[in-house]
Short mmCIF file of C-alpha atoms in Angstrom, two decimals:
data_model
loop_
_atom_site.label_atom_id
_atom_site.label_comp_id
_atom_site.label_asym_id
_atom_site.label_seq_id
_atom_site.Cartn_x
_atom_site.Cartn_y
_atom_site.Cartn_z
CA ARG A 988 -25.33 -10.94 101.47
CA LYS A 989 -22.76 -12.08 98.89
CA ARG A 990 -25.35 -14.26 97.18
CA ILE A 991 -27.79 -11.33 96.97
CA ASP A 992 -25.06 -9.03 95.60
CA ARG A 993 -24.17 -11.60 92.96
CA GLN A 994 -27.81 -12.00 91.91
CA ASN A 995 -28.32 -8.24 91.65
CA VAL A 996 -25.17 -7.68 89.60
CA ARG A 997 -25.92 -10.55 87.26
CA ALA A 998 -29.46 -9.22 86.75
CA ALA A 999 -28.12 -5.94 85.38
CA SER A 1000 -28.34 -5.46 81.62
CA PHE A 1001 -25.24 -3.24 81.59
CA THR A 1002 -22.28 -3.19 83.98
CA ILE A 1003 -19.44 -0.69 84.36
CA ALA A 1004 -16.05 -0.87 86.06
CA SER A 1005 -13.95 2.18 86.93
CA CYS A 1006 -10.69 0.53 85.78
CA TYR A 1007 -9.36 -2.82 84.57
CA HIS A 1008 -8.37 -3.88 88.09
CA ILE A 1009 -11.99 -3.50 89.23
CA ARG A 1010 -13.17 -5.23 86.06
CA GLU A 1011 -11.06 -8.25 86.95
CA ARG A 1012 -12.47 -8.25 90.48
CA MET A 1013 -16.03 -8.13 89.12
CA ILE A 1014 -15.35 -10.99 86.72
CA GLU A 1015 -14.00 -13.07 89.59
CA ALA A 1016 -16.75 -12.18 92.07
CA TYR A 1017 -19.83 -11.97 89.86
CA ASP A 1018 -18.97 -13.70 86.57
CA VAL A 1019 -19.89 -10.57 84.59
CA TYR A 1020 -17.76 -8.76 82.03
CA PRO A 1021 -18.25 -5.02 82.54
CA ASN A 1022 -17.22 -2.21 80.25
CA VAL A 1023 -14.43 -0.02 81.61
CA ILE A 1024 -15.54 3.59 81.84
CA TYR A 1025 -12.95 5.68 83.61
CA CYS A 1026 -13.64 8.57 85.95
CA GLY A 1027 -12.54 11.99 84.79
CA VAL A 1028 -11.57 15.36 86.25
CA ASP A 1029 -12.93 18.85 85.66
CA GLU A 1030 -9.87 20.43 84.08
CA LYS A 1031 -11.51 23.85 84.17
CA ILE A 1032 -11.50 23.75 87.98
CA PHE A 1033 -8.35 21.73 88.59
CA ARG A 1034 -5.60 23.77 87.00
CA LEU A 1035 -2.34 25.30 88.14
CA ILE A 1036 -2.54 28.60 89.99
CA LYS A 1037 0.77 30.25 89.20
CA ASN A 1038 3.01 30.00 92.23
CA GLU A 1039 6.77 30.55 92.26
CA ASP A 1040 7.13 28.92 95.68
CA ARG A 1041 5.99 25.42 94.82
CA ASP A 1042 7.94 23.34 97.30
CA LYS A 1043 5.53 21.08 99.17
CA PHE A 1044 5.58 17.29 99.00
CA LEU A 1045 1.88 16.54 99.26
CA TYR A 1046 0.25 13.47 100.78
CA ILE A 1047 -3.55 13.22 100.73
CA GLY A 1048 -4.99 10.56 103.01
CA SER A 1049 -5.08 9.39 106.58
CA PRO A 1050 -1.80 8.53 108.36
CA ASP A 1051 -3.87 6.28 110.64
CA VAL A 1052 -5.26 4.03 107.90
CA PRO A 1053 -2.70 1.32 106.96
CA GLU A 1054 -4.17 0.88 103.48
CA ASP A 1055 -3.43 4.55 102.69
CA GLY A 1056 0.29 3.80 102.96
CA TYR A 1057 1.57 6.80 104.88
CA ASP A 1058 3.94 4.47 106.74
CA LEU A 1059 5.70 3.90 103.39
CA VAL A 1060 6.30 7.64 103.07
CA LYS A 1061 7.48 7.90 106.66
CA SER A 1062 9.93 5.03 106.15
CA ALA A 1063 11.10 6.49 102.83
CA LEU A 1064 12.13 9.71 104.54
CA GLU A 1065 14.62 7.77 106.65
CA TYR A 1066 16.64 7.11 103.49
CA ILE A 1067 16.94 10.83 102.74
CA PRO A 1068 19.69 12.86 104.47
CA MET A 1069 18.35 15.19 107.16
CA SER A 1070 19.96 18.18 105.44
CA ILE A 1071 17.65 17.86 102.43
CA ARG A 1072 14.79 15.78 103.85
CA PRO A 1073 11.50 17.38 102.78
CA LYS A 1074 8.60 18.04 105.09
CA ILE A 1075 5.51 16.14 103.99
CA HIS A 1076 2.36 18.24 103.80
CA ILE A 1077 -0.38 15.87 105.02
CA ILE A 1078 -3.94 16.65 103.97
CA SER A 1079 -7.01 14.73 105.05
CA TRP A 1080 -10.18 14.78 102.97
CA LYS A 1081 -12.01 16.28 105.94
CA LYS A 1082 -11.28 19.36 108.01
CA ARG A 1083 -11.41 19.42 111.78
CA ASN A 1084 -15.07 20.43 111.70
CA GLY A 1085 -15.89 17.28 109.73
CA GLU A 1086 -16.58 19.06 106.44
CA ARG A 1087 -14.86 17.94 103.26
CA LEU A 1088 -12.24 20.15 101.68
CA SER A 1089 -13.68 22.31 98.94
CA GLU A 1090 -12.37 22.17 95.39
CA LYS A 1091 -11.02 25.71 95.87
CA GLU A 1092 -9.07 24.60 98.94
CA LEU A 1093 -7.71 21.54 97.15
CA LEU A 1094 -6.70 23.64 94.15
CA LYS A 1095 -4.66 25.97 96.35
CA ILE A 1096 -2.91 23.02 98.02
CA TYR A 1097 -2.04 21.33 94.73
CA SER A 1098 -0.70 24.58 93.31
CA GLU A 1099 1.72 24.92 96.23
CA SER A 1100 3.09 21.42 95.67
CA LEU A 1101 6.09 20.07 93.81
CA VAL A 1102 4.98 16.42 93.94
CA THR A 1103 1.96 14.44 95.14
CA LEU A 1104 2.56 11.13 96.92
CA CYS A 1105 -0.09 8.43 96.39
CA THR A 1106 1.22 5.43 98.29
CA SER A 1107 -1.91 3.44 99.07
CA ARG A 1108 -1.64 -0.33 99.24
CA PHE A 1109 -5.18 -0.77 97.96
CA GLU A 1110 -7.07 1.54 95.66
CA THR A 1111 -10.22 1.25 93.59
CA PHE A 1112 -9.46 3.89 90.98
CA GLY A 1113 -7.90 6.95 92.61
CA LEU A 1114 -8.92 10.49 91.71
CA VAL A 1115 -6.01 12.21 93.45
CA PRO A 1116 -3.52 11.49 90.64
CA LEU A 1117 -5.92 12.95 88.06
CA GLU A 1118 -6.50 16.10 90.12
CA SER A 1119 -2.78 16.46 90.75
CA MET A 1120 -1.78 16.05 87.11
CA ALA A 1121 -4.51 18.49 86.05
CA CYS A 1122 -2.80 21.02 88.34
CA GLU A 1123 0.58 20.29 86.70
CA VAL A 1124 1.87 18.42 89.74
CA PRO A 1125 3.61 15.08 89.01
CA VAL A 1126 2.74 12.00 91.04
CA ILE A 1127 4.72 9.30 92.80
CA ALA A 1128 2.25 6.43 93.11
CA THR A 1129 2.22 2.77 94.01
CA LYS A 1130 1.59 0.24 91.27
CA VAL A 1131 -1.94 -0.60 92.35
CA SER A 1132 -5.29 -0.56 90.59
CA GLY A 1133 -6.11 2.63 88.68
CA HIS A 1134 -2.70 4.20 89.33
CA ARG A 1135 -1.28 1.86 86.70
CA GLU A 1136 -3.78 3.13 84.15
CA THR A 1137 -3.72 6.87 84.82
CA ILE A 1138 -0.01 7.61 85.35
CA ILE A 1139 2.57 7.33 82.58
CA ASP A 1140 5.68 6.11 84.35
CA GLY A 1141 8.60 8.48 83.82
CA THR A 1142 6.45 10.96 81.88
CA THR A 1143 3.74 12.27 84.22
CA GLY A 1144 5.26 10.87 87.41
CA PHE A 1145 6.60 7.58 88.72
CA LEU A 1146 5.03 4.21 89.52
CA VAL A 1147 6.72 2.43 92.41
CA ASP A 1148 6.41 -0.76 94.42
CA CYS A 1149 5.46 -0.56 98.10
CA ASP A 1150 9.15 -0.13 98.80
CA PRO A 1151 10.28 2.83 100.97
CA LYS A 1152 13.76 2.85 99.45
CA GLU A 1153 12.38 3.13 95.90
CA ILE A 1154 9.96 5.85 97.00
CA ALA A 1155 12.88 7.74 98.57
CA GLU A 1156 14.87 7.50 95.33
CA LYS A 1157 12.01 9.08 93.39
CA ILE A 1158 11.55 11.82 95.97
CA MET A 1159 15.27 12.59 95.67
CA ILE A 1160 14.94 13.03 91.92
CA PHE A 1161 12.45 15.85 92.42
CA LEU A 1162 14.39 17.32 95.34
CA ASN A 1163 17.46 17.64 93.14
CA ASN A 1164 15.74 18.88 90.00
CA LYS A 1165 12.78 21.23 90.31
CA GLU A 1166 12.77 21.83 86.56
CA PHE A 1167 12.17 18.11 86.05
CA SER A 1168 9.13 18.34 88.30
CA ILE A 1169 7.81 21.26 86.27
CA LYS A 1170 8.39 19.33 83.03
CA LEU A 1171 6.54 16.23 84.23
CA GLY A 1172 3.80 18.46 85.60
CA ARG A 1173 3.25 19.99 82.19
CA ASN A 1174 3.24 16.52 80.64
CA GLY A 1175 0.57 15.56 83.16
CA ARG A 1176 -1.65 18.48 82.21
CA THR A 1177 -1.34 17.58 78.53
CA TRP A 1178 -2.23 13.96 79.37
CA ILE A 1179 -5.32 15.06 81.30
CA GLU A 1180 -6.51 17.27 78.45
CA LYS A 1181 -5.95 14.45 75.97
CA LYS A 1182 -7.80 11.67 77.77
CA TRP A 1183 -9.16 12.40 81.24
CA THR A 1184 -11.55 15.38 81.10
CA TRP A 1185 -15.15 15.07 82.23
CA LYS A 1186 -16.35 15.76 78.69
CA LYS A 1187 -14.30 12.91 77.25
CA LYS A 1188 -15.51 10.48 79.92
CA ILE A 1189 -19.14 11.48 79.41
CA ASN A 1190 -18.69 10.83 75.70
CA ASP A 1191 -17.22 7.41 76.52
CA LEU A 1192 -20.30 6.62 78.61
CA ASP A 1193 -22.69 7.80 75.91
CA ASN A 1194 -20.96 5.64 73.33
#
């Protein structure tokens, strides 16, 4: 199977990687040097719905999948005093009936959130940070794959190691300063409009 995959990839006249991490993996596995064409987000759909009660700490993923890193969030909460410990709003991509969440449902969830937690140990690119920033919600994300290329550390959110104590420290910053969350959220929206819209990514592909 690996030999067939390698032959097929090397036979392609044009190859694309979704981020530089994936490009490096493709170079190593297939000895090809793809162009990096990032994914984008529809900023006309993903936008902040005005909500004065934004207080959720959002986690999108499966608590049962180790690679998704929910255990890091769970451990991080132990470092936060019970009196101010936030409740994590856990959202799976699929509802109980097996259907995927609609964009409208996701938009509502993002707009109720103060911060999005993206703590996966392994990621290919990661669309959640883009969607979150488009909705003016800052991101706390692990320093893996596309996270390192989409999030501006300290400006649109925070990049962290897979370290529960460090994650807790960043959560505490937002707990203690809601205005800071709003500021980083606005920075994130500006960053999305500057570089990460669908139109800009389509133009990158065309060029």
